[in-house]
Amino acid sequence: MDDLTEDIVLQAARGDVEAFENIYKHYSAFVYNVALRMLKNIENAQEVTQDVFVTLYRKLETFRFESSLKTWIYRITMNTAINYAKKVSRIQDRTVEFDANRYPAASPSKVISQDQLQKRIDALLSVLNPDQKACVILRSLEGLSYEEIASTLNININTVRSRLKRAREKMLSIKEEVMNL
Amino acid sequence: MNCQNVKDLILTDYLDDQLDPQQKSAMEAHLKGCQECRVYLDAVRNVSTLPFEKAQHVHPPEHIWHNIKVAIENEHETADIVQETTVPGFWQQLGILKRLALGAVSLVLLMIAVTTVQKTSHRPIVKIDNTAQIEYFAYLIAGEDADDVTEDYGTMIEEYFL
């Protein structure tokens, strides 16, 4: 269980807020980064992060240590973030297509800044649906294996492959626009 | 291995280093002799993995933990108030002996009441299904939560996704 002991998890499950803070410190960066990439909006990412940890606190007493805490937390995070992203896209009610005007081109330079890189990532993720986005984030940003992604998203490992393949084909289709950002 | 197979693997297992050594060797042999596939590999790598590898990881702002802490502490307080004001709280405070004594007294009173009603009423007595009634009282004493199904996010993935 990484460096979190079972004792800390049991204490948190009994309602010990200090023990729960240890769990928060350990996993908050993962939850927040995933939410930020999935939703591309700081306020929404903060809301999802809060929702995930309040849910975890409520449900921790049902955790039975049969799988790792990490997988369990990743699963709750992805489920919350994907549902939130789908809800947001239903409200917006539109198919997201790449719009180069939303991402002003940068001055020509070999070395790109974090700001430019951020724009590229946002542009690349903007053409993906929430399920494809989740696979790309878990694989390329968080470094999970195909097996871990399948377990986290509760999907077949070949579904992971096909989502990544389609996602990368889509990202490749906007290569010219994105690399000029 | 033709170019289409190679391109499919470039988009997935090759790029993500998920191939076994034998498959990897076969891929690399093809790439060595095929410029088109090498160009494709570079393009896919530049667009779909390199930008993500260089991305910075950020930490959530301080106030997020504060908000979470306030939310869970409020839940604690609400739960404590509910526990103090519900009937089960009272019953839990009574010892087993006290509860047995109270049960015996209630039974005697019930028998007296039934006898009195039988003597005074001309209507036929409706037979009471004691088991059903006991279950009903147990339900009332336990409170509304007794019927709630606890959501279980344990280890079964499907339970969480339902």
Short mmCIF file of C-alpha atoms in Angstrom, two decimals, chain A residues 12-171:
data_model
loop_
_atom_site.label_atom_id
_atom_site.label_comp_id
_atom_site.label_asym_id
_atom_site.label_seq_id
_atom_site.Cartn_x
_atom_site.Cartn_y
_atom_site.Cartn_z
CA ALA A 12 -9.12 7.04 8.80
CA ALA A 13 -11.93 4.54 8.25
CA ARG A 14 -12.86 4.97 11.92
CA GLY A 15 -13.20 8.70 11.34
CA ASP A 16 -9.73 9.95 12.34
CA VAL A 17 -9.36 13.17 10.33
CA GLU A 18 -5.60 13.38 10.90
CA ALA A 19 -5.10 9.89 9.45
CA PHE A 20 -7.34 10.82 6.54
CA GLU A 21 -5.17 13.88 5.90
CA ASN A 22 -2.24 11.49 5.30
CA ILE A 23 -4.26 9.74 2.60
CA TYR A 24 -5.17 13.12 1.13
CA LYS A 25 -1.50 14.22 1.04
CA HIS A 26 -0.53 10.99 -0.66
CA TYR A 27 -3.16 10.98 -3.43
CA SER A 28 -4.35 14.58 -3.83
CA ALA A 29 -1.86 15.43 -6.60
CA PHE A 30 -3.00 12.45 -8.69
CA VAL A 31 -6.68 13.28 -8.18
CA TYR A 32 -6.20 16.98 -8.90
CA ASN A 33 -4.04 16.51 -12.00
CA VAL A 34 -6.40 13.96 -13.52
CA ALA A 35 -9.37 16.22 -12.82
CA LEU A 36 -7.55 19.22 -14.26
CA ARG A 37 -6.71 17.40 -17.50
CA MET A 38 -10.13 15.82 -17.81
CA LEU A 39 -12.02 19.06 -17.24
CA LYS A 40 -9.52 21.73 -18.34
CA ASN A 41 -11.03 24.09 -15.80
CA ILE A 42 -9.54 24.89 -12.39
CA GLU A 43 -12.85 25.43 -10.56
CA ASN A 44 -14.32 22.16 -11.84
CA ALA A 45 -11.11 20.28 -11.04
CA GLN A 46 -11.18 21.63 -7.49
CA GLU A 47 -14.82 20.62 -7.12
CA VAL A 48 -14.09 17.08 -8.38
CA THR A 49 -11.10 16.79 -6.03
CA GLN A 50 -13.27 17.74 -3.07
CA ASP A 51 -16.04 15.35 -4.15
CA VAL A 52 -13.60 12.48 -4.54
CA PHE A 53 -12.12 12.90 -1.05
CA VAL A 54 -15.45 13.42 0.69
CA THR A 55 -16.71 10.24 -1.03
CA LEU A 56 -13.55 8.40 0.00
CA TYR A 57 -13.99 9.47 3.61
CA ARG A 58 -17.59 8.27 3.64
CA LYS A 59 -16.80 4.94 1.98
CA LEU A 60 -13.46 4.11 3.55
CA GLU A 61 -15.05 1.85 6.18
CA THR A 62 -16.28 -0.42 3.35
CA PHE A 63 -12.77 -0.84 1.91
CA ARG A 64 -11.79 -4.48 2.47
CA PHE A 65 -8.08 -4.46 1.52
CA GLU A 66 -8.69 -7.11 -1.16
CA SER A 67 -7.36 -4.74 -3.81
CA SER A 68 -4.88 -1.92 -3.39
CA LEU A 69 -6.01 1.38 -1.96
CA LYS A 70 -4.32 3.03 -4.94
CA THR A 71 -6.52 1.19 -7.49
CA TRP A 72 -9.61 1.90 -5.40
CA ILE A 73 -8.84 5.63 -5.20
CA TYR A 74 -7.91 5.80 -8.91
CA ARG A 75 -11.21 4.12 -9.77
CA ILE A 76 -13.28 6.56 -7.74
CA THR A 77 -11.31 9.49 -9.20
CA MET A 78 -11.75 8.41 -12.81
CA ASN A 79 -15.40 7.60 -12.34
CA THR A 80 -16.10 10.99 -10.74
CA ALA A 81 -14.05 12.89 -13.34
CA ILE A 82 -15.54 11.06 -16.35
CA ASN A 83 -19.09 11.55 -15.08
CA TYR A 84 -18.39 15.23 -14.47
CA ALA A 85 -16.84 15.64 -17.94
CA LYS A 86 -19.83 13.91 -19.56
CA LYS A 87 -22.22 16.11 -17.59
CA VAL A 88 -20.35 19.24 -18.68
CA SER A 89 -20.30 18.16 -22.34
CA ARG A 90 -24.06 17.39 -22.20
CA ILE A 91 -24.69 20.89 -20.87
CA GLN A 92 -22.53 22.39 -23.59
CA ASP A 93 -24.30 20.02 -26.02
CA ARG A 94 -21.76 20.17 -28.79
CA THR A 95 -19.18 17.99 -30.43
CA VAL A 96 -15.76 19.31 -29.60
CA GLU A 97 -13.72 20.01 -32.67
CA PHE A 98 -10.30 21.51 -32.75
CA ASP A 99 -10.45 25.24 -33.18
CA ALA A 100 -7.04 26.76 -33.88
CA ASN A 101 -8.37 30.24 -33.06
CA ARG A 102 -8.80 29.22 -29.44
CA TYR A 103 -5.07 28.54 -29.18
CA PRO A 104 -3.02 31.49 -30.44
CA ALA A 105 0.18 30.50 -32.25
CA ALA A 106 3.45 31.01 -30.41
CA SER A 107 6.56 32.71 -31.74
CA PRO A 108 8.88 30.29 -33.59
CA SER A 109 11.37 28.72 -31.23
CA LYS A 110 12.88 25.28 -30.71
CA VAL A 111 12.48 25.36 -26.95
CA ILE A 112 8.89 25.59 -25.84
CA SER A 113 7.75 27.04 -22.54
CA GLN A 114 5.48 25.30 -20.04
CA ASP A 115 2.75 27.69 -21.15
CA GLN A 116 3.07 26.57 -24.79
CA LEU A 117 3.25 22.97 -23.74
CA GLN A 118 0.09 23.44 -21.70
CA LYS A 119 -1.67 24.90 -24.76
CA ARG A 120 -0.58 21.94 -26.87
CA ILE A 121 -1.81 19.44 -24.32
CA ASP A 122 -5.14 21.26 -23.96
CA ALA A 123 -5.55 21.35 -27.75
CA LEU A 124 -4.71 17.66 -28.12
CA LEU A 125 -7.09 16.58 -25.36
CA SER A 126 -9.85 18.84 -26.68
CA VAL A 127 -10.47 16.54 -29.67
CA LEU A 128 -10.98 13.42 -27.52
CA ASN A 129 -14.15 12.14 -25.90
CA PRO A 130 -14.07 11.62 -22.08
CA ASP A 131 -13.35 7.86 -22.35
CA GLN A 132 -10.43 8.33 -24.75
CA LYS A 133 -9.16 11.26 -22.69
CA ALA A 134 -9.17 9.10 -19.54
CA CYS A 135 -7.00 6.45 -21.23
CA VAL A 136 -4.52 9.00 -22.57
CA ILE A 137 -4.23 10.76 -19.21
CA LEU A 138 -3.69 7.54 -17.27
CA ARG A 139 -1.16 6.22 -19.78
CA SER A 140 0.79 9.25 -20.99
CA LEU A 141 0.55 11.55 -18.00
CA GLU A 142 0.33 9.16 -15.06
CA GLY A 143 2.30 6.27 -16.56
CA LEU A 144 -0.12 3.44 -15.74
CA SER A 145 0.28 0.11 -17.58
CA TYR A 146 -2.53 -1.18 -19.83
CA GLU A 147 -3.48 -3.64 -17.11
CA GLU A 148 -3.71 -0.91 -14.48
CA ILE A 149 -5.80 1.27 -16.80
CA ALA A 150 -8.16 -1.64 -17.52
CA SER A 151 -8.56 -2.30 -13.81
CA THR A 152 -9.04 1.39 -12.95
CA LEU A 153 -11.67 1.95 -15.64
CA ASN A 154 -13.23 -1.52 -15.32
CA ILE A 155 -12.78 -2.24 -19.01
CA ASN A 156 -11.15 -4.96 -21.08
CA ILE A 157 -7.45 -4.51 -21.84
CA ASN A 158 -8.23 -4.55 -25.57
CA THR A 159 -10.69 -1.71 -25.04
CA VAL A 160 -7.77 0.23 -23.54
CA ARG A 161 -5.79 -0.50 -26.72
CA SER A 162 -8.58 0.55 -29.08
CA ARG A 163 -9.31 3.76 -27.13
CA LEU A 164 -5.64 4.72 -27.14
CA LYS A 165 -5.36 3.92 -30.85
CA ARG A 166 -8.35 6.07 -31.80
CA ALA A 167 -7.25 8.85 -29.46
CA ARG A 168 -3.77 8.96 -30.98
CA GLU A 169 -5.14 8.89 -34.52
CA LYS A 170 -7.32 11.88 -33.65
CA MET A 171 -4.39 13.72 -32.07
#
